[in-house]
Structures are given as C-alpha cells and as structure tokens.
C-alpha cells in the first residue's frame, strides 16, 4: 500500500458502547424510574387511598350492600348525628377511653424505670432479659386473650385462687388480709370487673414494647452527662430524674402517640375476652368493636363509616394534645 492511499483513507470509527447514564437518558428509558416505583403507588391507591375515600363517601350515604352500588342513598350528615346521639356508641367510647387510660398510663410509668433498671443493671444478659419482656408483644393476641380468660376463670382461675388464698389466710381466728383481698371467688365477667380485666391484659402485653423503646433511647444519652453528675455527687435517682427523664422526652412523645392510636383502636383483646358481644351491659365493648358490629352484624355500613371517621377525629385531637404536651417546642 502506497503512502498516498493511506493518507486519503477515511478514519475508522469504532463502535463504542454507551454508558449506563447515556442509555437511561435515551428516549426509550426515560420512563423507567416511574415504572420501577409505580407498584408502590398502584398498591397504595388500590388498598389504601381508595378504601379511605370510599369510606368517607359512604359515611354520607345509606347503603344496602346486597343491592349493589346503585342502591346508595344520600343522607347527608344523618349518620354522624345518629352516631353521636347513640347510647351504645357513647358507652363504647367511654369504655375505650377508660381502658386506654387504665392500660396506657401504667405502661409508661412502669416502662421508663424498668428500662433504666435494665440499662444500668444488666450487661451481658441484657438482651436475654429484654427479649423476655418483649415476648408478649410478638405473641398472638388470640393466644394471650385465651390464656388470660382461663386465668380469670371464676371457678378454676389462678387469679381467684391467689386472691382468695391471701384473703382467707388465717392467724389464730383472725384473717388479717381479708380487708384487702376477697374471701370468695370473683366473677370477672361482671360489668364492674370487665374493663379492669381487659386493661390488665393490654398493659401486660405492651409494657415490654414500651420498655424496649425507652431502652433504645437511653442508649443514645451521652455517658459524659452521668459521669459529670457522679463527680458532682448526684445520686442514682437524681441522675434518673434530672438527666434520663428529660432526655427521653422525644421518645415519650413517640411512645405515647403510639399508645393513643393503639388503645383507641383496641379490638382484638376485648373482642375475644367478651366473646364478641361486649360482655354484660356492653361493659367491655370498645368503639372499634361497635364499628365492627354495626357494619358486619347489623349491615349498616354508612353508620359504621361515620363511626370510623369520628374515631379518627378523636385520635387526631388527642395526638394534637400530646404534641402540645410532649412535642418539640420551636
């Protein structure tokens, strides 16, 4: 090949591979990110947003489900006014708030010092002990309710056996603990005991969960604060009260918010313990149970939707109050 032919030959263009960025910028791939994230939005729209909006729409209608969607009848705010003046709904809200306070407040009053005790007293065996306290939270609600129903049995329950043993304890001819403990078996299904029994079961199940929350927050508190307090002569309870408790305030807000939401939607424990009826005189019937019975037993889905939105408003109001009390001040 001569030098002249080599000079006029056009340069060879190599077929370079495009980078990943160039391929994604190509017209065929511009929609790829949206396709990848679309399953979440589709599932959320079908199973989250649509039921939410349909429930709101349904709360303003009377609907006979067996007659189809065409049978919906607009009734305005009648479902809401009926619900707010319904004696059974008012009873269920009273029961819900009673159980929520009786079970919720002790959860945090016990969980905070218990978490501090675990944080300061256990080293190697801490995870094992924490796991034991956390075990009720991951146990089936049905199993827990059935076990406690047996424990609270009138004739064969361990609770009655312990109480009556203490009440009938005799020294000479005197029963010194009879003023504190019963001397005969208690019928825990009576209305005056039903809410107490349910509140105890809920407290027992969730105190371990709150303990884990507070324990995780305590592990983020700088040790320098405790060391400085020790050098200044602060006792252990003073360190707990003046260092640990204030530093736990953000976690208190989070944990109390979860307790408000969970306790006001309480359903499984009272439903199983009372056999789904709410117990004698509806003493154990919560607002969530009232909503379920209204919808799936009485077939009034419009009123049940109104109950759900009133319950939502109550939860939102109490959460707002908790934010004012324990939320971060800016």
PDB file of N, CA, C and O in Angstrom, residues 227-285:
ATOM      1  N   UNK A 227     -21.316  10.754  84.050  1.00  0.00           N
ATOM      2  CA  UNK A 227     -20.013  10.859  84.707  1.00  0.00           C
ATOM      3  C   UNK A 227     -19.855  12.206  85.385  1.00  0.00           C
ATOM      4  O   UNK A 227     -19.355  12.292  86.523  1.00  0.00           O
ATOM      5  N   UNK A 228     -20.288  13.269  84.716  1.00  0.00           N
ATOM      6  CA  UNK A 228     -20.204  14.601  85.322  1.00  0.00           C
ATOM      7  C   UNK A 228     -21.115  14.696  86.542  1.00  0.00           C
ATOM      8  O   UNK A 228     -20.745  15.296  87.563  1.00  0.00           O
ATOM      9  N   UNK A 229     -22.311  14.101  86.445  1.00  0.00           N
ATOM     10  CA  UNK A 229     -23.239  14.123  87.582  1.00  0.00           C
ATOM     11  C   UNK A 229     -22.676  13.325  88.749  1.00  0.00           C
ATOM     12  O   UNK A 229     -22.823  13.718  89.916  1.00  0.00           O
ATOM     13  N   UNK A 230     -22.006  12.210  88.451  1.00  0.00           N
ATOM     14  CA  UNK A 230     -21.394  11.406  89.518  1.00  0.00           C
ATOM     15  C   UNK A 230     -20.281  12.184  90.220  1.00  0.00           C
ATOM     16  O   UNK A 230     -20.163  12.155  91.453  1.00  0.00           O
ATOM     17  N   UNK A 231     -19.473  12.904  89.447  1.00  0.00           N
ATOM     18  CA  UNK A 231     -18.410  13.723  90.032  1.00  0.00           C
ATOM     19  C   UNK A 231     -18.995  14.815  90.912  1.00  0.00           C
ATOM     20  O   UNK A 231     -18.453  15.150  91.975  1.00  0.00           O
ATOM     21  N   UNK A 232     -20.133  15.356  90.510  1.00  0.00           N
ATOM     22  CA  UNK A 232     -20.790  16.408  91.307  1.00  0.00           C
ATOM     23  C   UNK A 232     -21.546  15.857  92.507  1.00  0.00           C
ATOM     24  O   UNK A 232     -22.165  16.629  93.254  1.00  0.00           O
ATOM     25  N   UNK A 233     -21.570  14.530  92.656  1.00  0.00           N
ATOM     26  CA  UNK A 233     -22.202  13.943  93.821  1.00  0.00           C
ATOM     27  C   UNK A 233     -23.668  13.600  93.648  1.00  0.00           C
ATOM     28  O   UNK A 233     -24.358  13.333  94.654  1.00  0.00           O
ATOM     29  N   UNK A 234     -24.169  13.595  92.420  1.00  0.00           N
ATOM     30  CA  UNK A 234     -25.581  13.263  92.192  1.00  0.00           C
ATOM     31  C   UNK A 234     -25.819  11.786  92.445  1.00  0.00           C
ATOM     32  O   UNK A 234     -25.031  10.935  92.015  1.00  0.00           O
ATOM     33  N   UNK A 235     -26.890  11.498  93.146  1.00  0.00           N
ATOM     34  CA  UNK A 235     -27.235  10.111  93.417  1.00  0.00           C
ATOM     35  C   UNK A 235     -27.913   9.500  92.188  1.00  0.00           C
ATOM     36  O   UNK A 235     -28.247  10.181  91.229  1.00  0.00           O
ATOM     37  N   UNK A 236     -28.129   8.193  92.290  1.00  0.00           N
ATOM     38  CA  UNK A 236     -28.643   7.484  91.113  1.00  0.00           C
ATOM     39  C   UNK A 236     -30.047   7.954  90.736  1.00  0.00           C
ATOM     40  O   UNK A 236     -30.350   8.145  89.568  1.00  0.00           O
ATOM     41  N   UNK A 237     -30.904   8.173  91.739  1.00  0.00           N
ATOM     42  CA  UNK A 237     -32.257   8.615  91.420  1.00  0.00           C
ATOM     43  C   UNK A 237     -32.244  10.035  90.889  1.00  0.00           C
ATOM     44  O   UNK A 237     -33.095  10.416  90.063  1.00  0.00           O
ATOM     45  N   UNK A 238     -31.287  10.855  91.332  1.00  0.00           N
ATOM     46  CA  UNK A 238     -31.183  12.219  90.803  1.00  0.00           C
ATOM     47  C   UNK A 238     -30.728  12.198  89.342  1.00  0.00           C
ATOM     48  O   UNK A 238     -31.198  13.001  88.526  1.00  0.00           O
ATOM     49  N   UNK A 239     -29.814  11.297  89.016  1.00  0.00           N
ATOM     50  CA  UNK A 239     -29.394  11.162  87.617  1.00  0.00           C
ATOM     51  C   UNK A 239     -30.559  10.724  86.738  1.00  0.00           C
ATOM     52  O   UNK A 239     -30.712  11.184  85.604  1.00  0.00           O
ATOM     53  N   UNK A 240     -31.362   9.806  87.311  1.00  0.00           N
ATOM     54  CA  UNK A 240     -32.528   9.340  86.544  1.00  0.00           C
ATOM     55  C   UNK A 240     -33.522  10.475  86.325  1.00  0.00           C
ATOM     56  O   UNK A 240     -34.027  10.668  85.219  1.00  0.00           O
ATOM     57  N   UNK A 241     -33.792  11.259  87.356  1.00  0.00           N
ATOM     58  CA  UNK A 241     -34.847  12.269  87.275  1.00  0.00           C
ATOM     59  C   UNK A 241     -34.418  13.508  86.491  1.00  0.00           C
ATOM     60  O   UNK A 241     -35.216  14.092  85.753  1.00  0.00           O
ATOM     61  N   UNK A 242     -33.132  13.906  86.667  1.00  0.00           N
ATOM     62  CA  UNK A 242     -32.697  15.166  86.069  1.00  0.00           C
ATOM     63  C   UNK A 242     -31.931  14.990  84.760  1.00  0.00           C
ATOM     64  O   UNK A 242     -31.663  15.977  84.062  1.00  0.00           O
ATOM     65  N   UNK A 243     -31.544  13.774  84.428  1.00  0.00           N
ATOM     66  CA  UNK A 243     -30.832  13.546  83.160  1.00  0.00           C
ATOM     67  C   UNK A 243     -31.643  12.626  82.247  1.00  0.00           C
ATOM     68  O   UNK A 243     -31.950  12.978  81.110  1.00  0.00           O
ATOM     69  N   UNK A 244     -31.979  11.454  82.763  1.00  0.00           N
ATOM     70  CA  UNK A 244     -32.622  10.454  81.907  1.00  0.00           C
ATOM     71  C   UNK A 244     -34.008  10.895  81.459  1.00  0.00           C
ATOM     72  O   UNK A 244     -34.316  10.854  80.257  1.00  0.00           O
ATOM     73  N   UNK A 245     -34.844  11.296  82.413  1.00  0.00           N
ATOM     74  CA  UNK A 245     -36.227  11.641  82.054  1.00  0.00           C
ATOM     75  C   UNK A 245     -36.300  12.804  81.059  1.00  0.00           C
ATOM     76  O   UNK A 245     -37.008  12.700  80.049  1.00  0.00           O
ATOM     77  N   UNK A 246     -35.581  13.922  81.274  1.00  0.00           N
ATOM     78  CA  UNK A 246     -35.653  14.994  80.257  1.00  0.00           C
ATOM     79  C   UNK A 246     -35.143  14.571  78.885  1.00  0.00           C
ATOM     80  O   UNK A 246     -35.692  14.981  77.861  1.00  0.00           O
ATOM     81  N   UNK A 247     -34.083  13.731  78.872  1.00  0.00           N
ATOM     82  CA  UNK A 247     -33.536  13.312  77.586  1.00  0.00           C
ATOM     83  C   UNK A 247     -34.447  12.327  76.861  1.00  0.00           C
ATOM     84  O   UNK A 247     -34.296  12.103  75.657  1.00  0.00           O
ATOM     85  N   UNK A 248     -35.392  11.738  77.597  1.00  0.00           N
ATOM     86  CA  UNK A 248     -36.320  10.783  76.978  1.00  0.00           C
ATOM     87  C   UNK A 248     -37.559  11.450  76.394  1.00  0.00           C
ATOM     88  O   UNK A 248     -38.438  10.770  75.865  1.00  0.00           O
ATOM     89  N   UNK A 249     -37.661  12.756  76.504  1.00  0.00           N
ATOM     90  CA  UNK A 249     -38.896  13.427  76.099  1.00  0.00           C
ATOM     91  C   UNK A 249     -39.282  13.156  74.630  1.00  0.00           C
ATOM     92  O   UNK A 249     -40.461  12.894  74.350  1.00  0.00           O
ATOM     93  N   UNK A 250     -38.349  13.202  73.671  1.00  0.00           N
ATOM     94  CA  UNK A 250     -38.753  12.870  72.287  1.00  0.00           C
ATOM     95  C   UNK A 250     -39.316  11.458  72.152  1.00  0.00           C
ATOM     96  O   UNK A 250     -40.293  11.241  71.435  1.00  0.00           O
ATOM     97  N   UNK A 251     -38.686  10.512  72.867  1.00  0.00           N
ATOM     98  CA  UNK A 251     -39.188   9.140  72.795  1.00  0.00           C
ATOM     99  C   UNK A 251     -40.529   9.016  73.514  1.00  0.00           C
ATOM    100  O   UNK A 251     -41.385   8.230  73.108  1.00  0.00           O
ATOM    101  N   UNK A 252     -40.717   9.794  74.593  1.00  0.00           N
ATOM    102  CA  UNK A 252     -42.019   9.782  75.271  1.00  0.00           C
ATOM    103  C   UNK A 252     -43.119  10.225  74.312  1.00  0.00           C
ATOM    104  O   UNK A 252     -44.202   9.620  74.278  1.00  0.00           O
ATOM    105  N   UNK A 253     -42.845  11.262  73.549  1.00  0.00           N
ATOM    106  CA  UNK A 253     -43.838  11.740  72.582  1.00  0.00           C
ATOM    107  C   UNK A 253     -44.177  10.651  71.571  1.00  0.00           C
ATOM    108  O   UNK A 253     -45.359  10.398  71.292  1.00  0.00           O
ATOM    109  N   UNK A 254     -43.163   9.978  71.066  1.00  0.00           N
ATOM    110  CA  UNK A 254     -43.392   8.916  70.084  1.00  0.00           C
ATOM    111  C   UNK A 254     -44.160   7.745  70.697  1.00  0.00           C
ATOM    112  O   UNK A 254     -45.136   7.256  70.125  1.00  0.00           O
ATOM    113  N   UNK A 255     -43.724   7.305  71.885  1.00  0.00           N
ATOM    114  CA  UNK A 255     -44.348   6.135  72.511  1.00  0.00           C
ATOM    115  C   UNK A 255     -45.789   6.434  72.945  1.00  0.00           C
ATOM    116  O   UNK A 255     -46.678   5.590  72.778  1.00  0.00           O
ATOM    117  N   UNK A 256     -46.013   7.619  73.507  1.00  0.00           N
ATOM    118  CA  UNK A 256     -47.377   7.974  73.924  1.00  0.00           C
ATOM    119  C   UNK A 256     -48.297   8.103  72.707  1.00  0.00           C
ATOM    120  O   UNK A 256     -49.477   7.720  72.764  1.00  0.00           O
ATOM    121  N   UNK A 257     -47.766   8.631  71.618  1.00  0.00           N
ATOM    122  CA  UNK A 257     -48.578   8.724  70.395  1.00  0.00           C
ATOM    123  C   UNK A 257     -49.001   7.337  69.917  1.00  0.00           C
ATOM    124  O   UNK A 257     -50.171   7.121  69.562  1.00  0.00           O
ATOM    125  N   UNK A 258     -48.063   6.392  69.924  1.00  0.00           N
ATOM    126  CA  UNK A 258     -48.412   5.020  69.528  1.00  0.00           C
ATOM    127  C   UNK A 258     -49.436   4.419  70.481  1.00  0.00           C
ATOM    128  O   UNK A 258     -50.352   3.694  70.058  1.00  0.00           O
ATOM    129  N   UNK A 259     -49.303   4.727  71.772  1.00  0.00           N
ATOM    130  CA  UNK A 259     -50.258   4.192  72.754  1.00  0.00           C
ATOM    131  C   UNK A 259     -51.652   4.770  72.522  1.00  0.00           C
ATOM    132  O   UNK A 259     -52.655   4.046  72.605  1.00  0.00           O
ATOM    133  N   UNK A 260     -51.727   6.061  72.237  1.00  0.00           N
ATOM    134  CA  UNK A 260     -53.032   6.683  71.978  1.00  0.00           C
ATOM    135  C   UNK A 260     -53.699   6.029  70.766  1.00  0.00           C
ATOM    136  O   UNK A 260     -54.879   5.644  70.816  1.00  0.00           O
ATOM    137  N   UNK A 261     -52.937   5.893  69.695  1.00  0.00           N
ATOM    138  CA  UNK A 261     -53.503   5.317  68.476  1.00  0.00           C
ATOM    139  C   UNK A 261     -53.923   3.866  68.702  1.00  0.00           C
ATOM    140  O   UNK A 261     -55.019   3.443  68.305  1.00  0.00           O
ATOM    141  N   UNK A 262     -53.056   3.099  69.349  1.00  0.00           N
ATOM    142  CA  UNK A 262     -53.348   1.680  69.553  1.00  0.00           C
ATOM    143  C   UNK A 262     -54.492   1.434  70.516  1.00  0.00           C
ATOM    144  O   UNK A 262     -55.376   0.611  70.245  1.00  0.00           O
ATOM    145  N   UNK A 263     -54.496   2.158  71.638  1.00  0.00           N
ATOM    146  CA  UNK A 263     -55.529   1.905  72.652  1.00  0.00           C
ATOM    147  C   UNK A 263     -56.909   2.387  72.206  1.00  0.00           C
ATOM    148  O   UNK A 263     -57.927   1.806  72.587  1.00  0.00           O
ATOM    149  N   UNK A 264     -56.967   3.447  71.420  1.00  0.00           N
ATOM    150  CA  UNK A 264     -58.271   3.911  70.958  1.00  0.00           C
ATOM    151  C   UNK A 264     -58.818   3.038  69.823  1.00  0.00           C
ATOM    152  O   UNK A 264     -59.991   3.146  69.473  1.00  0.00           O
ATOM    153  N   UNK A 265     -57.946   2.217  69.225  1.00  0.00           N
ATOM    154  CA  UNK A 265     -58.427   1.266  68.202  1.00  0.00           C
ATOM    155  C   UNK A 265     -58.479  -0.154  68.758  1.00  0.00           C
ATOM    156  O   UNK A 265     -58.476  -1.123  67.996  1.00  0.00           O
ATOM    157  N   UNK A 266     -58.539  -0.279  70.062  1.00  0.00           N
ATOM    158  CA  UNK A 266     -58.483  -1.593  70.699  1.00  0.00           C
ATOM    159  C   UNK A 266     -59.646  -2.474  70.239  1.00  0.00           C
ATOM    160  O   UNK A 266     -60.812  -2.086  70.326  1.00  0.00           O
ATOM    161  N   UNK A 267     -59.313  -3.666  69.769  1.00  0.00           N
ATOM    162  CA  UNK A 267     -60.355  -4.544  69.234  1.00  0.00           C
ATOM    163  C   UNK A 267     -60.156  -6.002  69.629  1.00  0.00           C
ATOM    164  O   UNK A 267     -61.072  -6.632  70.166  1.00  0.00           O
ATOM    165  N   UNK A 268     -58.965  -6.554  69.383  1.00  0.00           N
ATOM    166  CA  UNK A 268     -58.770  -7.997  69.500  1.00  0.00           C
ATOM    167  C   UNK A 268     -58.992  -8.500  70.926  1.00  0.00           C
ATOM    168  O   UNK A 268     -59.755  -9.461  71.145  1.00  0.00           O
ATOM    169  N   UNK A 269     -58.312  -7.875  71.890  1.00  0.00           N
ATOM    170  CA  UNK A 269     -58.397  -8.375  73.275  1.00  0.00           C
ATOM    171  C   UNK A 269     -59.826  -8.323  73.808  1.00  0.00           C
ATOM    172  O   UNK A 269     -60.337  -9.336  74.309  1.00  0.00           O
ATOM    173  N   UNK A 270     -60.523  -7.171  73.762  1.00  0.00           N
ATOM    174  CA  UNK A 270     -61.904  -7.158  74.282  1.00  0.00           C
ATOM    175  C   UNK A 270     -62.856  -8.033  73.473  1.00  0.00           C
ATOM    176  O   UNK A 270     -63.795  -8.609  74.029  1.00  0.00           O
ATOM    177  N   UNK A 271     -62.610  -8.165  72.172  1.00  0.00           N
ATOM    178  CA  UNK A 271     -63.489  -8.974  71.336  1.00  0.00           C
ATOM    179  C   UNK A 271     -63.420 -10.446  71.745  1.00  0.00           C
ATOM    180  O   UNK A 271     -64.444 -11.125  71.852  1.00  0.00           O
ATOM    181  N   UNK A 272     -62.204 -10.946  72.001  1.00  0.00           N
ATOM    182  CA  UNK A 272     -62.053 -12.365  72.352  1.00  0.00           C
ATOM    183  C   UNK A 272     -62.473 -12.608  73.792  1.00  0.00           C
ATOM    184  O   UNK A 272     -63.152 -13.596  74.102  1.00  0.00           O
ATOM    185  N   UNK A 273     -62.077 -11.705  74.700  1.00  0.00           N
ATOM    186  CA  UNK A 273     -62.395 -11.911  76.114  1.00  0.00           C
ATOM    187  C   UNK A 273     -63.903 -11.878  76.348  1.00  0.00           C
ATOM    188  O   UNK A 273     -64.434 -12.653  77.157  1.00  0.00           O
ATOM    189  N   UNK A 274     -64.621 -11.000  75.650  1.00  0.00           N
ATOM    190  CA  UNK A 274     -66.071 -10.895  75.842  1.00  0.00           C
ATOM    191  C   UNK A 274     -66.847 -11.752  74.858  1.00  0.00           C
ATOM    192  O   UNK A 274     -68.078 -11.655  74.797  1.00  0.00           O
ATOM    193  N   UNK A 275     -66.160 -12.556  74.075  1.00  0.00           N
ATOM    194  CA  UNK A 275     -66.852 -13.418  73.124  1.00  0.00           C
ATOM    195  C   UNK A 275     -67.494 -12.669  71.973  1.00  0.00           C
ATOM    196  O   UNK A 275     -68.442 -13.176  71.351  1.00  0.00           O
ATOM    197  N   UNK A 276     -66.999 -11.466  71.682  1.00  0.00           N
ATOM    198  CA  UNK A 276     -67.534 -10.683  70.572  1.00  0.00           C
ATOM    199  C   UNK A 276     -68.824  -9.954  70.872  1.00  0.00           C
ATOM    200  O   UNK A 276     -69.369  -9.276  69.993  1.00  0.00           O
ATOM    201  N   UNK A 277     -69.316 -10.056  72.087  1.00  0.00           N
ATOM    202  CA  UNK A 277     -70.587  -9.413  72.422  1.00  0.00           C
ATOM    203  C   UNK A 277     -70.415  -8.099  73.187  1.00  0.00           C
ATOM    204  O   UNK A 277     -71.360  -7.339  73.326  1.00  0.00           O
ATOM    205  N   UNK A 278     -69.226  -7.870  73.725  1.00  0.00           N
ATOM    206  CA  UNK A 278     -69.017  -6.701  74.573  1.00  0.00           C
ATOM    207  C   UNK A 278     -69.242  -6.983  76.044  1.00  0.00           C
ATOM    208  O   UNK A 278     -69.027  -6.111  76.876  1.00  0.00           O
ATOM    209  N   UNK A 279     -69.681  -8.188  76.363  1.00  0.00           N
ATOM    210  CA  UNK A 279     -69.892  -8.544  77.758  1.00  0.00           C
ATOM    211  C   UNK A 279     -71.241  -8.087  78.288  1.00  0.00           C
ATOM    212  O   UNK A 279     -72.056  -7.501  77.570  1.00  0.00           O
ATOM    213  N   UNK A 280     -71.469  -8.349  79.572  1.00  0.00           N
ATOM    214  CA  UNK A 280     -72.730  -7.970  80.218  1.00  0.00           C
ATOM    215  C   UNK A 280     -72.833  -6.445  80.257  1.00  0.00           C
ATOM    216  O   UNK A 280     -71.883  -5.767  80.634  1.00  0.00           O
ATOM    217  N   UNK A 281     -73.960  -5.923  79.848  1.00  0.00           N
ATOM    218  CA  UNK A 281     -74.223  -4.484  79.785  1.00  0.00           C
ATOM    219  C   UNK A 281     -73.216  -3.756  78.894  1.00  0.00           C
ATOM    220  O   UNK A 281     -72.944  -2.580  79.089  1.00  0.00           O
ATOM    221  N   UNK A 282     -72.613  -4.488  77.946  1.00  0.00           N
ATOM    222  CA  UNK A 282     -71.657  -3.909  76.998  1.00  0.00           C
ATOM    223  C   UNK A 282     -70.465  -3.249  77.720  1.00  0.00           C
ATOM    224  O   UNK A 282     -69.885  -2.275  77.229  1.00  0.00           O
ATOM    225  N   UNK A 283     -70.112  -3.800  78.880  1.00  0.00           N
ATOM    226  CA  UNK A 283     -69.076  -3.172  79.699  1.00  0.00           C
ATOM    227  C   UNK A 283     -67.697  -3.249  79.059  1.00  0.00           C
ATOM    228  O   UNK A 283     -66.817  -2.462  79.397  1.00  0.00           O
ATOM    229  N   UNK A 284     -67.484  -4.215  78.144  1.00  0.00           N
ATOM    230  CA  UNK A 284     -66.183  -4.343  77.503  1.00  0.00           C
ATOM    231  C   UNK A 284     -66.206  -4.008  76.030  1.00  0.00           C
ATOM    232  O   UNK A 284     -65.265  -4.332  75.309  1.00  0.00           O
ATOM    233  N   UNK A 285     -67.261  -3.355  75.581  1.00  0.00           N
ATOM    234  CA  UNK A 285     -67.398  -3.042  74.153  1.00  0.00           C
ATOM    235  C   UNK A 285     -66.676  -1.740  73.838  1.00  0.00           C
ATOM    236  O   UNK A 285     -67.015  -0.684  74.377  1.00  0.00           O
TER     237      UNK A 285
END
